[in-house]
Amino acid sequence: MTKNLKSNLKGRIKKVKTNNFLVPLFEAISNSIHSIEELTNNNGIIEIQIIRNPKQIEMGVESERAISGFKITDNGAGFSDENMASFEEVDSTYKEAKGGKGIGRISWLKFFEAADISSTFKQSEKLLRREFQFTSNGIEGEKIIPLKSDAAYETVVSLDPI
């Protein structure tokens, strides 16, 4: 009998070896590129939104508000059951042939409290949307919602707050 090893997500997050808060953004963009390639979408689009902290600014002082997060949107294949299974496996080798190391999403949690995900994907000829929150506790509040057949592919990853 073979037993799978358990993984301690909080311990794995502590082992991420970067202090660059842009690494999670780069990892999310890389995932978007892979998702667009998977769908073989010749009209692939990736949009990046910078979220700024709405803290009160001193009157009469011009200054930029601090970055508090990022929102990455793409029109790739999304979080199908197969892609979700890979997401759930720490250090997955699923995208190894494309240069993926299976740890990018772990960097999200080194710098951000949570990643909110909403993703349209096709499963058994039906379009569905998977929504969940990824935190240091794991995957929370996962829902799968049926969509109309003409719905657009869209995955949104919101990394906020820093």
PDB file of C-alpha atoms in Angstrom:
ATOM      1  CA  MET A   1       0.000   0.000   0.000  1.00  0.00           C
ATOM      2  CA  THR A   2       1.296   3.438  -0.924  1.00  0.00           C
ATOM      3  CA  LYS A   3       0.470   6.524   1.119  1.00  0.00           C
ATOM      4  CA  ASN A   4       0.667  10.041  -0.261  1.00  0.00           C
ATOM      5  CA  LEU A   5       2.793  12.474   1.691  1.00  0.00           C
ATOM      6  CA  LYS A   6       1.106  15.470   3.268  1.00  0.00           C
ATOM      7  CA  SER A   7       2.197  19.019   2.592  1.00  0.00           C
ATOM      8  CA  ASN A   8       2.293  21.868   5.074  1.00  0.00           C
ATOM      9  CA  LEU A   9       1.284  24.942   3.073  1.00  0.00           C
ATOM     10  CA  LYS A  10       2.290  27.475   5.744  1.00  0.00           C
ATOM     11  CA  GLY A  11       5.704  25.820   6.015  1.00  0.00           C
ATOM     12  CA  ARG A  12       6.087  25.796   2.221  1.00  0.00           C
ATOM     13  CA  ILE A  13       5.257  29.520   2.022  1.00  0.00           C
ATOM     14  CA  LYS A  14       8.049  30.286   4.514  1.00  0.00           C
ATOM     15  CA  LYS A  15      10.519  28.540   2.179  1.00  0.00           C
ATOM     16  CA  VAL A  16       9.852  30.799  -0.826  1.00  0.00           C
ATOM     17  CA  LYS A  17      13.241  32.456  -1.394  1.00  0.00           C
ATOM     18  CA  THR A  18      12.422  35.883  -2.749  1.00  0.00           C
ATOM     19  CA  ASN A  19      11.888  39.292  -1.226  1.00  0.00           C
ATOM     20  CA  ASN A  20      10.637  40.821  -4.489  1.00  0.00           C
ATOM     21  CA  PHE A  21       6.903  41.503  -4.166  1.00  0.00           C
ATOM     22  CA  LEU A  22       6.611  41.546  -7.985  1.00  0.00           C
ATOM     23  CA  VAL A  23       7.387  37.810  -8.233  1.00  0.00           C
ATOM     24  CA  PRO A  24       3.728  36.850  -7.547  1.00  0.00           C
ATOM     25  CA  LEU A  25       2.653  39.172 -10.376  1.00  0.00           C
ATOM     26  CA  PHE A  26       5.182  37.576 -12.754  1.00  0.00           C
ATOM     27  CA  GLU A  27       3.990  34.102 -11.722  1.00  0.00           C
ATOM     28  CA  ALA A  28       0.334  35.011 -12.341  1.00  0.00           C
ATOM     29  CA  ILE A  29       1.233  36.422 -15.775  1.00  0.00           C
ATOM     30  CA  SER A  30       3.140  33.218 -16.590  1.00  0.00           C
ATOM     31  CA  ASN A  31       0.053  31.187 -15.624  1.00  0.00           C
ATOM     32  CA  SER A  32      -2.065  33.395 -17.898  1.00  0.00           C
ATOM     33  CA  ILE A  33       0.306  32.800 -20.820  1.00  0.00           C
ATOM     34  CA  HIS A  34       0.131  29.026 -20.274  1.00  0.00           C
ATOM     35  CA  SER A  35      -3.668  29.171 -20.052  1.00  0.00           C
ATOM     36  CA  ILE A  36      -3.948  31.093 -23.327  1.00  0.00           C
ATOM     37  CA  GLU A  37      -1.588  28.620 -25.020  1.00  0.00           C
ATOM     38  CA  GLU A  38      -3.692  25.713 -23.705  1.00  0.00           C
ATOM     39  CA  LEU A  39      -6.842  27.141 -25.275  1.00  0.00           C
ATOM     40  CA  THR A  40      -4.872  27.806 -28.489  1.00  0.00           C
ATOM     41  CA  ASN A  41      -6.490  31.203 -28.493  1.00  0.00           C
ATOM     42  CA  ASN A  42      -4.984  33.352 -31.218  1.00  0.00           C
ATOM     43  CA  ASN A  43      -6.587  36.396 -29.602  1.00  0.00           C
ATOM     44  CA  GLY A  44      -5.101  35.947 -26.141  1.00  0.00           C
ATOM     45  CA  ILE A  45      -5.389  38.945 -23.843  1.00  0.00           C
ATOM     46  CA  ILE A  46      -3.814  39.559 -20.444  1.00  0.00           C
ATOM     47  CA  GLU A  47      -4.821  42.655 -18.498  1.00  0.00           C
ATOM     48  CA  ILE A  48      -2.997  43.796 -15.382  1.00  0.00           C
ATOM     49  CA  GLN A  49      -4.544  46.221 -12.936  1.00  0.00           C
ATOM     50  CA  ILE A  50      -2.529  47.798 -10.126  1.00  0.00           C
ATOM     51  CA  ILE A  51      -4.553  48.216  -6.944  1.00  0.00           C
ATOM     52  CA  ARG A  52      -3.546  51.133  -4.781  1.00  0.00           C
ATOM     53  CA  ASN A  53      -4.205  51.483  -1.071  1.00  0.00           C
ATOM     54  CA  PRO A  54      -7.080  53.920  -0.475  1.00  0.00           C
ATOM     55  CA  LYS A  55      -5.469  55.328   2.667  1.00  0.00           C
ATOM     56  CA  GLN A  56      -6.125  58.956   3.438  1.00  0.00           C
ATOM     57  CA  ILE A  57      -3.548  61.310   1.922  1.00  0.00           C
ATOM     58  CA  GLU A  58      -2.503  64.399   3.840  1.00  0.00           C
ATOM     59  CA  MET A  59      -4.248  67.499   2.598  1.00  0.00           C
ATOM     60  CA  GLY A  60      -2.159  69.566   0.227  1.00  0.00           C
ATOM     61  CA  VAL A  61       0.442  66.847  -0.308  1.00  0.00           C
ATOM     62  CA  GLU A  62       0.694  65.206  -3.714  1.00  0.00           C
ATOM     63  CA  SER A  63       1.789  61.615  -3.393  1.00  0.00           C
ATOM     64  CA  GLU A  64       1.113  58.261  -4.967  1.00  0.00           C
ATOM     65  CA  ARG A  65      -0.893  55.832  -2.912  1.00  0.00           C
ATOM     66  CA  ALA A  66       0.996  52.662  -2.054  1.00  0.00           C
ATOM     67  CA  ILE A  67       0.418  49.549  -4.160  1.00  0.00           C
ATOM     68  CA  SER A  68      -1.739  47.093  -2.232  1.00  0.00           C
ATOM     69  CA  GLY A  69      -2.309  44.447  -4.886  1.00  0.00           C
ATOM     70  CA  PHE A  70      -2.755  43.316  -8.462  1.00  0.00           C
ATOM     71  CA  LYS A  71      -5.612  41.996 -10.563  1.00  0.00           C
ATOM     72  CA  ILE A  72      -4.635  39.784 -13.506  1.00  0.00           C
ATOM     73  CA  THR A  73      -7.280  38.895 -16.111  1.00  0.00           C
ATOM     74  CA  ASP A  74      -6.872  36.569 -19.100  1.00  0.00           C
ATOM     75  CA  ASN A  75      -9.037  34.785 -21.659  1.00  0.00           C
ATOM     76  CA  GLY A  76      -7.308  31.401 -21.511  1.00  0.00           C
ATOM     77  CA  ALA A  77      -8.550  27.876 -20.775  1.00  0.00           C
ATOM     78  CA  GLY A  78      -9.123  28.543 -17.076  1.00  0.00           C
ATOM     79  CA  PHE A  79      -9.307  26.314 -14.012  1.00  0.00           C
ATOM     80  CA  SER A  80     -10.665  23.103 -15.548  1.00  0.00           C
ATOM     81  CA  ASP A  81     -10.788  20.049 -13.279  1.00  0.00           C
ATOM     82  CA  GLU A  82      -7.369  18.988 -14.600  1.00  0.00           C
ATOM     83  CA  ASN A  83      -5.833  22.440 -14.021  1.00  0.00           C
ATOM     84  CA  MET A  84      -7.470  22.668 -10.588  1.00  0.00           C
ATOM     85  CA  ALA A  85      -6.031  19.282  -9.595  1.00  0.00           C
ATOM     86  CA  SER A  86      -2.580  20.620 -10.462  1.00  0.00           C
ATOM     87  CA  PHE A  87      -3.256  23.839  -8.506  1.00  0.00           C
ATOM     88  CA  GLU A  88      -4.169  21.732  -5.462  1.00  0.00           C
ATOM     89  CA  GLU A  89      -0.867  19.827  -5.612  1.00  0.00           C
ATOM     90  CA  VAL A  90       2.064  21.666  -4.039  1.00  0.00           C
ATOM     91  CA  ASP A  91       5.182  21.332  -6.234  1.00  0.00           C
ATOM     92  CA  SER A  92       3.103  19.924  -9.116  1.00  0.00           C
ATOM     93  CA  THR A  93       4.983  18.802 -12.235  1.00  0.00           C
ATOM     94  CA  TYR A  94       1.938  19.395 -14.474  1.00  0.00           C
ATOM     95  CA  LYS A  95       3.508  22.319 -16.400  1.00  0.00           C
ATOM     96  CA  GLU A  96       7.117  21.150 -16.143  1.00  0.00           C
ATOM     97  CA  ALA A  97       7.513  20.911 -19.950  1.00  0.00           C
ATOM     98  CA  LYS A  98       6.639  24.636 -20.170  1.00  0.00           C
ATOM     99  CA  GLY A  99       9.166  25.564 -17.471  1.00  0.00           C
ATOM    100  CA  GLY A 100       6.658  25.531 -14.613  1.00  0.00           C
ATOM    101  CA  LYS A 101       7.989  24.487 -11.223  1.00  0.00           C
ATOM    102  CA  GLY A 102       4.639  24.087  -9.464  1.00  0.00           C
ATOM    103  CA  ILE A 103       5.354  26.744  -6.822  1.00  0.00           C
ATOM    104  CA  GLY A 104       4.334  30.063  -8.404  1.00  0.00           C
ATOM    105  CA  ARG A 105       1.024  30.289  -6.575  1.00  0.00           C
ATOM    106  CA  ILE A 106       2.881  29.697  -3.302  1.00  0.00           C
ATOM    107  CA  SER A 107       4.724  33.004  -3.878  1.00  0.00           C
ATOM    108  CA  TRP A 108       1.312  34.719  -3.997  1.00  0.00           C
ATOM    109  CA  LEU A 109       0.832  33.866  -0.321  1.00  0.00           C
ATOM    110  CA  LYS A 110       4.306  34.987   0.718  1.00  0.00           C
ATOM    111  CA  PHE A 111       3.301  38.568  -0.038  1.00  0.00           C
ATOM    112  CA  PHE A 112      -0.508  38.653  -0.128  1.00  0.00           C
ATOM    113  CA  GLU A 113      -3.127  37.620   2.419  1.00  0.00           C
ATOM    114  CA  ALA A 114      -5.179  35.884  -0.237  1.00  0.00           C
ATOM    115  CA  ALA A 115      -5.760  35.297  -3.915  1.00  0.00           C
ATOM    116  CA  ASP A 116      -9.365  35.525  -5.064  1.00  0.00           C
ATOM    117  CA  ILE A 117      -9.958  33.510  -8.218  1.00  0.00           C
ATOM    118  CA  SER A 118     -12.849  33.493 -10.662  1.00  0.00           C
ATOM    119  CA  SER A 119     -12.372  31.355 -13.760  1.00  0.00           C
ATOM    120  CA  THR A 120     -14.487  30.319 -16.749  1.00  0.00           C
ATOM    121  CA  PHE A 121     -13.638  26.923 -18.238  1.00  0.00           C
ATOM    122  CA  LYS A 122     -15.131  24.181 -20.384  1.00  0.00           C
ATOM    123  CA  GLN A 123     -15.903  20.772 -18.925  1.00  0.00           C
ATOM    124  CA  SER A 124     -17.877  18.083 -20.808  1.00  0.00           C
ATOM    125  CA  GLU A 125     -18.956  20.622 -23.421  1.00  0.00           C
ATOM    126  CA  LYS A 126     -20.421  22.913 -20.744  1.00  0.00           C
ATOM    127  CA  LEU A 127     -19.086  26.315 -19.704  1.00  0.00           C
ATOM    128  CA  LEU A 128     -18.658  26.698 -15.958  1.00  0.00           C
ATOM    129  CA  ARG A 129     -17.170  29.266 -13.596  1.00  0.00           C
ATOM    130  CA  ARG A 130     -15.066  28.178 -10.646  1.00  0.00           C
ATOM    131  CA  GLU A 131     -14.686  30.685  -7.807  1.00  0.00           C
ATOM    132  CA  PHE A 132     -12.555  30.274  -4.700  1.00  0.00           C
ATOM    133  CA  GLN A 133     -10.141  31.983  -2.367  1.00  0.00           C
ATOM    134  CA  PHE A 134      -6.577  30.710  -1.917  1.00  0.00           C
ATOM    135  CA  THR A 135      -5.096  31.450   1.518  1.00  0.00           C
ATOM    136  CA  SER A 136      -2.410  30.011   3.753  1.00  0.00           C
ATOM    137  CA  ASN A 137      -5.139  27.650   5.015  1.00  0.00           C
ATOM    138  CA  GLY A 138      -5.662  26.280   1.493  1.00  0.00           C
ATOM    139  CA  ILE A 139      -8.589  26.566  -0.912  1.00  0.00           C
ATOM    140  CA  GLU A 140     -11.667  28.115   0.646  1.00  0.00           C
ATOM    141  CA  GLY A 141     -15.259  28.639  -0.490  1.00  0.00           C
ATOM    142  CA  GLU A 142     -14.994  26.859  -3.832  1.00  0.00           C
ATOM    143  CA  LYS A 143     -18.122  27.182  -5.978  1.00  0.00           C
ATOM    144  CA  ILE A 144     -18.839  25.975  -9.498  1.00  0.00           C
ATOM    145  CA  ILE A 145     -21.506  27.906 -11.368  1.00  0.00           C
ATOM    146  CA  PRO A 146     -23.047  26.851 -14.720  1.00  0.00           C
ATOM    147  CA  LEU A 147     -22.879  29.531 -17.440  1.00  0.00           C
ATOM    148  CA  LYS A 148     -24.658  30.184 -20.710  1.00  0.00           C
ATOM    149  CA  SER A 149     -23.009  28.594 -23.740  1.00  0.00           C
ATOM    150  CA  ASP A 150     -22.030  31.995 -25.138  1.00  0.00           C
ATOM    151  CA  ALA A 151     -20.127  33.128 -22.032  1.00  0.00           C
ATOM    152  CA  ALA A 152     -16.605  34.403 -22.617  1.00  0.00           C
ATOM    153  CA  TYR A 153     -13.532  32.685 -21.235  1.00  0.00           C
ATOM    154  CA  GLU A 154     -12.168  34.812 -18.410  1.00  0.00           C
ATOM    155  CA  THR A 155      -9.940  34.095 -15.448  1.00  0.00           C
ATOM    156  CA  VAL A 156      -9.380  36.803 -12.849  1.00  0.00           C
ATOM    157  CA  VAL A 157      -6.726  36.437 -10.147  1.00  0.00           C
ATOM    158  CA  SER A 158      -6.889  39.187  -7.521  1.00  0.00           C
ATOM    159  CA  LEU A 159      -3.855  39.433  -5.246  1.00  0.00           C
ATOM    160  CA  ASP A 160      -4.811  41.807  -2.455  1.00  0.00           C
ATOM    161  CA  PRO A 161      -3.959  43.065   0.142  1.00  0.00           C
ATOM    162  CA  ILE A 162      -0.181  42.972   0.225  1.00  0.00           C
TER     163      ILE A 162
END
